[in-house]
Coordinates of C-alpha atoms (C1' of nucleotides) in Angstrom, one line a residue:
Chain A
M250 CA 42.7 3.7 12.3
A251 CA 42.5 1.5 9.1
S252 CA 38.8 0.8 7.7
F253 CA 38.1 -1.5 4.9
L254 CA 37.5 1.6 2.9
T255 CA 41.5 2.3 3.0
R256 CA 43.0 -1.2 3.1
S257 CA 44.5 -2.3 -0.2
P258 CA 43.2 -5.4 -1.9
L259 CA 44.5 -8.6 -0.9
P260 CA 46.8 -10.2 -3.5
M261 CA 44.5 -12.9 -4.7
D262 CA 42.2 -10.2 -5.9
R263 CA 44.9 -7.6 -6.9
N264 CA 45.3 -9.1 -10.3
L265 CA 41.6 -9.0 -10.8
L266 CA 41.1 -5.6 -10.0
T267 CA 44.0 -4.3 -12.2
T268 CA 43.7 -5.8 -15.3
S269 CA 40.1 -5.8 -15.9
T270 CA 38.3 -2.9 -17.1
R271 CA 34.6 -4.6 -16.5
T272 CA 32.8 -4.3 -13.5
P273 CA 33.4 -7.5 -11.3
T274 CA 30.9 -9.9 -11.6
T275 CA 30.3 -10.2 -7.7
I276 CA 29.4 -6.6 -7.6
I277 CA 27.0 -7.2 -10.6
S278 CA 25.4 -9.9 -9.0
L279 CA 24.4 -7.9 -5.9
R280 CA 21.3 -6.8 -8.0
T281 CA 20.3 -10.3 -8.5
C282 CA 20.0 -11.3 -4.8
H283 CA 16.8 -12.3 -3.7
D284 CA 18.0 -12.9 -0.2
I285 CA 19.4 -10.9 2.6
Q286 CA 21.7 -13.6 3.4
E287 CA 23.1 -13.5 -0.1
V288 CA 23.7 -9.7 0.0
K289 CA 25.5 -10.2 3.5
Q290 CA 27.7 -12.9 2.2
L291 CA 28.7 -10.8 -0.6
H292 CA 29.4 -7.9 1.8
A293 CA 31.7 -10.0 3.8
R294 CA 33.6 -10.8 0.5
F295 CA 34.0 -7.3 -0.2
V296 CA 35.1 -6.3 2.9
V297 CA 37.9 -9.3 3.2
S298 CA 39.0 -8.9 -0.4
G299 CA 39.4 -5.0 -0.1
L300 CA 37.1 -4.6 -3.0
L301 CA 34.6 -2.7 -1.0
G302 CA 37.3 0.3 -0.6
Y303 CA 38.9 -0.1 -4.1
H304 CA 36.0 -0.3 -6.6
P305 CA 34.0 2.7 -6.5
L306 CA 30.7 0.8 -7.6
C307 CA 31.2 -1.7 -4.8
A308 CA 29.8 0.6 -2.0
R309 CA 26.9 2.1 -3.9
R310 CA 25.8 -1.0 -5.2
L311 CA 25.8 -2.7 -1.9
L312 CA 23.7 0.2 -0.5
E313 CA 21.1 -0.1 -3.1
A314 CA 21.0 -4.1 -2.4
Y315 CA 20.4 -3.1 1.3
V316 CA 17.9 -0.4 0.6
T317 CA 15.7 -2.9 -1.7
K318 CA 15.8 -5.4 1.2
S319 CA 14.3 -2.7 3.2
Q320 CA 18.0 -3.2 5.6
I321 CA 18.2 0.3 6.6
Y322 CA 20.7 -0.1 9.6
Y323 CA 23.3 -2.0 7.1
A324 CA 22.2 0.5 4.4
V325 CA 23.1 3.5 6.9
S326 CA 26.4 2.0 7.8
I327 CA 27.5 1.6 4.2
F328 CA 26.4 5.3 3.7
E329 CA 28.3 6.6 6.4
R330 CA 31.5 5.2 4.9
I331 CA 31.0 6.9 1.1
P332 CA 33.7 9.6 1.2
S333 CA 31.5 12.0 -1.2
P334 CA 28.0 10.7 -2.0
D335 CA 26.7 11.8 -5.1
V336 CA 23.0 12.7 -5.9
F337 CA 22.4 8.9 -6.6
V338 CA 23.4 7.8 -3.4
Y339 CA 21.5 10.6 -1.7
N340 CA 18.5 9.5 -3.6
T341 CA 18.8 5.9 -2.8
M342 CA 19.0 6.8 1.0
I343 CA 16.1 8.6 1.0
R344 CA 14.3 5.9 -0.6
G345 CA 15.7 3.5 2.0
L346 CA 14.7 6.0 4.9
T347 CA 10.9 5.8 4.0
M348 CA 10.7 2.2 2.9
G349 CA 9.9 -0.8 4.8
Y350 CA 8.9 -0.8 8.6
L351 CA 8.8 2.6 9.8
T352 CA 10.5 3.5 13.1
E353 CA 10.3 6.8 14.4
G354 CA 11.4 9.8 12.6
R355 CA 12.7 7.9 9.7
V356 CA 10.5 10.1 7.2
D357 CA 12.1 13.3 9.1
K358 CA 15.4 12.1 8.3
A359 CA 14.8 11.8 4.7
R360 CA 13.4 15.2 4.4
K361 CA 16.4 16.9 6.4
M362 CA 18.8 14.5 4.1
F363 CA 16.8 16.3 1.3
D364 CA 16.7 19.7 2.6
D365 CA 20.6 19.5 3.1
M366 CA 21.4 18.3 -0.3
A367 CA 23.0 21.0 -2.5
A368 CA 22.2 19.1 -5.7
K369 CA 18.5 17.6 -6.1
D370 CA 17.3 16.1 -9.5
A371 CA 14.0 15.1 -10.3
A372 CA 14.4 11.7 -8.9
S373 CA 15.4 13.2 -5.3
W374 CA 11.8 14.9 -5.3
S375 CA 9.9 11.9 -6.5
A376 CA 11.7 9.8 -3.8
L377 CA 10.5 12.0 -1.0
I378 CA 7.1 12.3 -2.8
T379 CA 6.9 8.4 -3.0
G380 CA 8.3 8.3 0.4
Y381 CA 5.4 10.5 1.9
T382 CA 2.6 8.9 0.0
K383 CA 3.9 5.4 1.0
N384 CA 3.7 6.8 4.7
G385 CA 0.1 8.2 4.6
M386 CA 1.3 11.6 4.5
H387 CA -0.6 12.7 1.3
T388 CA -0.9 16.3 2.2
E389 CA 2.8 16.7 2.5
A390 CA 3.2 14.7 -0.9
L391 CA 1.2 17.5 -2.7
A392 CA 2.8 20.0 -0.7
L393 CA 6.0 19.0 -2.0
F394 CA 4.6 18.7 -5.6
Q395 CA 3.7 22.7 -5.4
D396 CA 7.5 23.4 -4.2
M397 CA 8.7 21.0 -6.9
M398 CA 6.8 23.0 -9.7
V399 CA 8.0 26.7 -7.9
S400 CA 11.8 25.2 -8.4
H401 CA 11.0 24.5 -12.2
I402 CA 11.8 20.8 -11.7
L403 CA 9.9 18.5 -14.2
P404 CA 8.3 15.7 -12.4
N405 CA 8.8 12.3 -13.4
E406 CA 6.6 9.5 -14.0
A407 CA 7.4 7.8 -10.7
A408 CA 6.3 11.1 -9.0
L409 CA 3.3 11.6 -11.2
V410 CA 2.1 8.2 -10.0
S411 CA 2.7 8.8 -6.5
L412 CA 0.9 12.3 -6.6
L413 CA -2.4 10.6 -8.4
S414 CA -2.6 8.2 -5.3
A415 CA -1.9 10.7 -2.8
C416 CA -4.8 12.5 -4.7
G417 CA -7.2 9.5 -4.6
Q418 CA -6.6 8.9 -1.0
L419 CA -7.5 12.3 -0.1
G420 CA -10.0 12.5 -2.7
T421 CA -9.1 15.9 -4.1
L422 CA -10.6 15.4 -7.4
H423 CA -9.6 18.9 -8.7
Q424 CA -5.7 18.3 -7.9
G425 CA -6.1 15.0 -9.5
R426 CA -7.8 16.4 -12.7
W427 CA -4.9 19.4 -12.7
I428 CA -2.3 16.5 -13.0
H429 CA -4.4 14.5 -15.9
A430 CA -4.2 18.0 -17.6
Y431 CA -0.4 18.5 -16.9
I432 CA 0.6 14.9 -17.9
D433 CA -1.5 15.7 -21.6
K434 CA 0.0 19.1 -21.9
T435 CA 3.5 18.3 -21.2
R436 CA 3.1 15.0 -23.4
V437 CA 4.3 12.5 -20.9
L438 CA 3.9 9.0 -22.1
M439 CA 0.5 7.4 -20.8
S440 CA 2.1 4.3 -19.6
T441 CA 0.0 1.2 -18.2
K442 CA 1.3 2.1 -14.8
L443 CA 0.3 6.0 -15.0
T444 CA -3.0 5.2 -16.9
T445 CA -3.9 3.0 -14.0
A446 CA -2.8 5.5 -11.3
L447 CA -5.4 8.1 -12.9
I448 CA -8.0 5.4 -13.1
D449 CA -7.8 5.0 -9.5
M450 CA -7.6 8.4 -8.6
Y451 CA -10.7 9.0 -10.6
A452 CA -12.7 6.0 -9.0
K453 CA -11.4 7.1 -5.4
S454 CA -12.8 10.5 -6.2
G455 CA -16.1 9.4 -7.1
S456 CA -15.6 9.8 -11.1
I457 CA -15.9 6.2 -11.8
E458 CA -17.0 7.0 -15.1
C459 CA -14.0 9.1 -16.0
G460 CA -11.8 6.3 -14.9
Y461 CA -13.8 3.6 -16.8
G462 CA -13.6 5.6 -20.0
L463 CA -9.8 5.8 -19.7
F464 CA -9.7 2.0 -19.0
Q465 CA -11.6 1.1 -21.8
K466 CA -9.3 3.2 -24.0
M467 CA -6.2 1.5 -22.6
A468 CA -3.8 -0.3 -24.9
W469 CA -2.3 -2.7 -22.3
R470 CA -3.9 -3.7 -19.4
D471 CA -2.1 -5.7 -16.6
V472 CA -3.5 -7.4 -13.8
V473 CA -2.9 -4.3 -11.4
S474 CA -5.2 -2.4 -13.9
W475 CA -7.9 -5.1 -14.1
G476 CA -7.4 -5.0 -10.3
V477 CA -8.2 -1.2 -9.9
M478 CA -11.1 -1.1 -12.3
I479 CA -13.0 -4.1 -10.3
S480 CA -12.0 -2.9 -7.0
A481 CA -13.7 0.5 -8.1
F482 CA -16.9 -1.2 -9.3
A483 CA -16.6 -3.5 -6.2
I484 CA -16.6 -0.3 -3.8
Y485 CA -19.6 1.0 -5.7
G486 CA -21.5 -2.1 -5.1
H487 CA -21.6 -2.7 -8.7
A488 CA -21.2 -6.6 -8.3
S489 CA -22.4 -7.7 -11.9
K490 CA -19.8 -5.2 -13.5
C491 CA -17.2 -6.7 -11.4
F492 CA -18.2 -10.3 -12.8
Q493 CA -18.3 -9.0 -16.4
L494 CA -14.8 -7.8 -16.0
F495 CA -13.6 -10.9 -14.5
D496 CA -14.3 -13.0 -17.5
E497 CA -13.3 -10.0 -19.8
M498 CA -9.8 -10.4 -17.7
L499 CA -9.9 -14.1 -18.5
A500 CA -10.8 -13.6 -22.1
D501 CA -7.4 -11.0 -22.3
G502 CA -5.3 -14.0 -21.1
I503 CA -4.6 -12.0 -17.9
R504 CA -4.5 -14.8 -14.6
P505 CA -6.2 -13.2 -11.7
N506 CA -4.1 -12.9 -8.6
K507 CA -5.1 -12.8 -4.8
V508 CA -6.3 -9.1 -5.2
I509 CA -8.6 -9.5 -7.9
F510 CA -10.4 -12.1 -5.7
V511 CA -10.4 -10.0 -2.8
A512 CA -11.9 -7.3 -5.1
I513 CA -14.7 -9.8 -6.9
L514 CA -15.8 -11.2 -3.0
S515 CA -15.9 -7.8 -1.5
A516 CA -18.1 -6.7 -4.6
C517 CA -20.2 -10.1 -3.7
S518 CA -20.4 -8.8 -0.1
H519 CA -21.4 -5.3 -0.7
A520 CA -24.3 -6.7 -3.0
G521 CA -25.4 -9.5 -1.2
R522 CA -24.5 -12.0 -3.8
V523 CA -23.9 -14.9 -1.8
E524 CA -24.2 -17.9 -4.0
E525 CA -21.7 -16.1 -6.2
G526 CA -19.2 -15.3 -3.6
R527 CA -19.2 -18.9 -2.6
Q528 CA -18.5 -19.9 -6.4
Y529 CA -15.6 -17.5 -6.6
F530 CA -14.2 -18.4 -3.3
S531 CA -13.8 -22.1 -4.5
Q532 CA -12.9 -21.2 -7.7
M533 CA -10.1 -19.5 -6.4
E534 CA -8.4 -22.4 -5.0
H535 CA -9.6 -24.9 -7.1
D536 CA -9.2 -23.4 -10.7
F537 CA -6.4 -20.8 -9.9
G538 CA -4.2 -22.2 -7.3
I539 CA -4.5 -19.2 -5.2
K540 CA -4.9 -20.4 -1.4
P541 CA -7.6 -18.1 0.5
S542 CA -5.6 -15.5 2.9
I543 CA -7.1 -13.7 5.9
E544 CA -8.7 -10.8 3.5
H545 CA -10.5 -13.7 1.5
Y546 CA -11.9 -15.1 4.7
G547 CA -12.9 -11.6 5.9
C548 CA -14.7 -11.1 2.9
M549 CA -16.3 -14.1 3.3
V550 CA -17.4 -13.9 6.8
D551 CA -18.6 -10.4 5.9
L552 CA -20.6 -11.8 3.0
L553 CA -22.3 -14.3 5.1
G554 CA -22.8 -12.5 8.3
R555 CA -24.7 -9.8 6.1
A556 CA -26.8 -12.1 4.5
G557 CA -27.8 -13.7 8.3
L558 CA -26.0 -17.1 7.3
L559 CA -24.3 -16.5 11.1
A560 CA -23.9 -20.4 11.4
D561 CA -21.9 -20.6 8.2
A562 CA -19.7 -17.7 8.9
E563 CA -18.9 -19.4 12.3
E564 CA -18.0 -22.5 10.5
L565 CA -15.8 -20.7 8.1
I566 CA -13.9 -19.1 11.1
L567 CA -13.4 -22.1 12.8
S568 CA -12.0 -23.8 9.3
M569 CA -9.5 -20.8 9.2
P570 CA -5.7 -22.2 9.0
E571 CA -4.9 -19.2 10.9
Q572 CA -6.0 -17.1 13.3
P573 CA -8.8 -14.7 12.7
N574 CA -8.1 -11.2 13.3
S575 CA -9.9 -8.1 14.6
I576 CA -11.5 -7.1 11.2
I577 CA -13.1 -10.8 11.0
W578 CA -14.3 -10.5 14.6
G579 CA -15.5 -7.2 14.0
S580 CA -17.6 -7.9 10.9
L581 CA -19.1 -11.1 12.6
L582 CA -20.0 -8.9 15.7
S583 CA -21.8 -6.2 13.5
A584 CA -23.4 -8.9 11.6
C585 CA -24.5 -10.3 15.0
R586 CA -25.9 -7.0 16.0
T587 CA -28.0 -6.6 12.7
H588 CA -29.3 -10.2 13.1
N589 CA -29.6 -10.4 16.9
D590 CA -27.4 -13.2 17.6
L591 CA -26.4 -13.0 20.9
K592 CA -24.6 -16.2 21.4
R593 CA -22.0 -15.6 18.5
G594 CA -21.8 -12.1 19.1
T595 CA -20.5 -12.4 22.6
W596 CA -18.1 -14.9 21.2
A597 CA -17.0 -12.4 18.8
F598 CA -16.7 -9.6 21.3
E599 CA -14.9 -11.8 23.7
N600 CA -12.1 -12.3 21.1
L601 CA -12.2 -8.6 20.3
M602 CA -11.4 -7.7 23.9
E603 CA -8.5 -9.8 23.6
L604 CA -6.9 -8.2 20.3
E605 CA -8.0 -4.8 20.9
P606 CA -8.7 -4.2 24.5
T607 CA -8.9 -0.4 24.0
S608 CA -11.4 0.0 21.2
G609 CA -14.0 2.0 22.3
D610 CA -15.8 1.6 18.8
R611 CA -15.9 -2.4 19.2
Y612 CA -17.2 -2.1 22.9
K613 CA -19.9 0.4 21.6
L614 CA -20.9 -2.1 18.9
A615 CA -21.4 -4.6 21.4
G616 CA -23.2 -2.4 23.5
L617 CA -25.7 -1.8 21.1
M618 CA -26.3 -5.4 20.1
F619 CA -27.0 -5.9 23.8
A620 CA -29.3 -2.9 24.0
N621 CA -31.2 -3.9 20.7
A622 CA -31.4 -7.4 22.2
G623 CA -33.0 -6.0 25.4
E624 CA -30.2 -6.4 27.5
K625 CA -30.1 -3.6 29.5
E626 CA -27.9 -4.9 31.9
E627 CA -24.9 -6.2 29.8
A628 CA -25.3 -2.9 27.5
T629 CA -24.9 -0.5 30.7
K630 CA -22.1 -2.8 31.8
I631 CA -20.4 -2.3 28.5
R632 CA -21.2 1.6 28.4
K633 CA -19.4 2.0 32.0
M634 CA -16.4 0.4 30.7
I635 CA -16.0 2.4 27.9
H636 CA -16.1 5.5 30.7
E637 CA -13.9 3.9 33.1
K638 CA -11.2 2.8 30.7
E639 CA -11.6 6.2 29.0
M640 CA -11.9 4.6 25.4
E641 CA -12.0 6.7 22.2
T642 CA -14.8 6.0 20.1
T643 CA -14.6 7.3 16.6
C644 CA -17.8 8.0 14.3
G645 CA -18.2 7.4 10.6
S646 CA -17.6 10.2 8.6
S647 CA -16.8 10.9 5.0
F648 CA -15.2 13.7 2.9
I649 CA -16.7 15.4 -0.3
E650 CA -15.1 18.0 -2.5
V651 CA -17.3 20.6 -3.9
E652 CA -15.5 23.4 -6.0
G653 CA -12.2 22.7 -4.6
A654 CA -13.3 22.8 -1.1
V655 CA -13.3 19.6 1.1
H656 CA -15.9 19.2 3.6
E657 CA -16.2 16.3 6.1
F658 CA -19.4 14.8 6.9
T659 CA -19.9 13.0 10.3
V660 CA -22.8 10.4 11.0
G661 CA -25.9 11.9 12.4
Y662 CA -24.4 15.5 12.0
T663 CA -26.3 18.0 10.0
A664 CA -25.1 21.4 11.2
H665 CA -23.1 21.8 8.5
N666 CA -23.9 25.2 7.4
K667 CA -24.7 24.0 3.7
A668 CA -25.2 20.4 4.5
R669 CA -28.3 20.2 2.6
D670 CA -27.0 21.8 -0.5
I671 CA -23.5 19.8 -0.7
Chain B
dA222 C1' 26.8 2.0 -14.8
dT223 C1' 21.6 3.8 -12.5
dA224 C1' 16.4 2.7 -9.3
dG225 C1' 11.6 4.7 -8.0
dG226 C1' 5.8 4.3 -9.0
dG227 C1' -0.1 2.0 -9.6
dT228 C1' -4.5 -2.7 -6.9
dT229 C1' -6.4 -5.5 -1.5
dA230 C1' -11.8 -7.4 3.4
dG231 C1' -14.8 -3.9 8.2

DNA sequence: ATAGGGTTAG
């Protein structure tokens, strides 16, 4: 059966194909497509003209284009028709399999492809490490790094950035420090991205001072570097520091993006800075042209709710252009519990039941609200529902690393054998 | 004739 790979070029393209030593512009233009439809149109042209089977670059560039557009289905179909894929093609496939919307077993497929590869380069390891961190499989990413070191393959910058992100998510400070030392020792260039990843790792692992030290020494800070630093201080509740950094960022000529405002607004929320929060919220749209997204509304509802301004929170929710999500309702419910607002709390709870009918934590919170307000009947009704529907409830917990070991702490749990010391 | 990678509300 003749496939498009074996078909000879049509007469109209034959001239172009045989006389030119340069890559056809249609193949080059695959890289600048920003729309899937454009890629598909070019794909069709390549099939019809026979270029796909004729030019060795055509299939791999098409594969690359589908991968960057997260079109794994098309990427696989192209991949399967490449006669003898090289490392670059395999690496592109590993990236594609671990990117975009995950369907079951795609990371495993990437792993299998990786294991089956006869020749792997640093980019192959990097692709899978990044794939793991992108899918929240941080432990697997760090384990793969160990294998990589054993195989004497030097990690590239992309791998190091992903590994630092994994360390930050897990809070494994000593592994992060080890990578930092490794970077210094091997004289890897400290780029903006790498330094930003280090700052984020330190901040998320409880060493904000280390992160801030690196930040201050940076030669070039982009909007992400500022975002990492401001978010870090926001989590620590240092609102004034966030405001100061925001001004410094503007003075540095960097325009804030939506992420910066999420960080600033969450800083306001954690520190109870209602007035500043309101100012930044309106400044965001009027001075910087950024339309508030659901995350920004989430921060504002939380800010107003914590401050007990529940009527304002309600008004804001009703003014939202899109449907509030469970985070917004959960935030409102939590505020209603602390401020004993049964009316709005019930409203939030009703919406939560629609959006997350099986989340035991939401029901538990509502139960506590009714119990606090003396509504014993409502409270028992909810407790029964949790029991009957066999809903799972989680408790808040935190991880802390001491001398290389990670300990988990659960709210109300003091049975840890060295809880006091830690 | 070659990419990838860092920030985000409870």
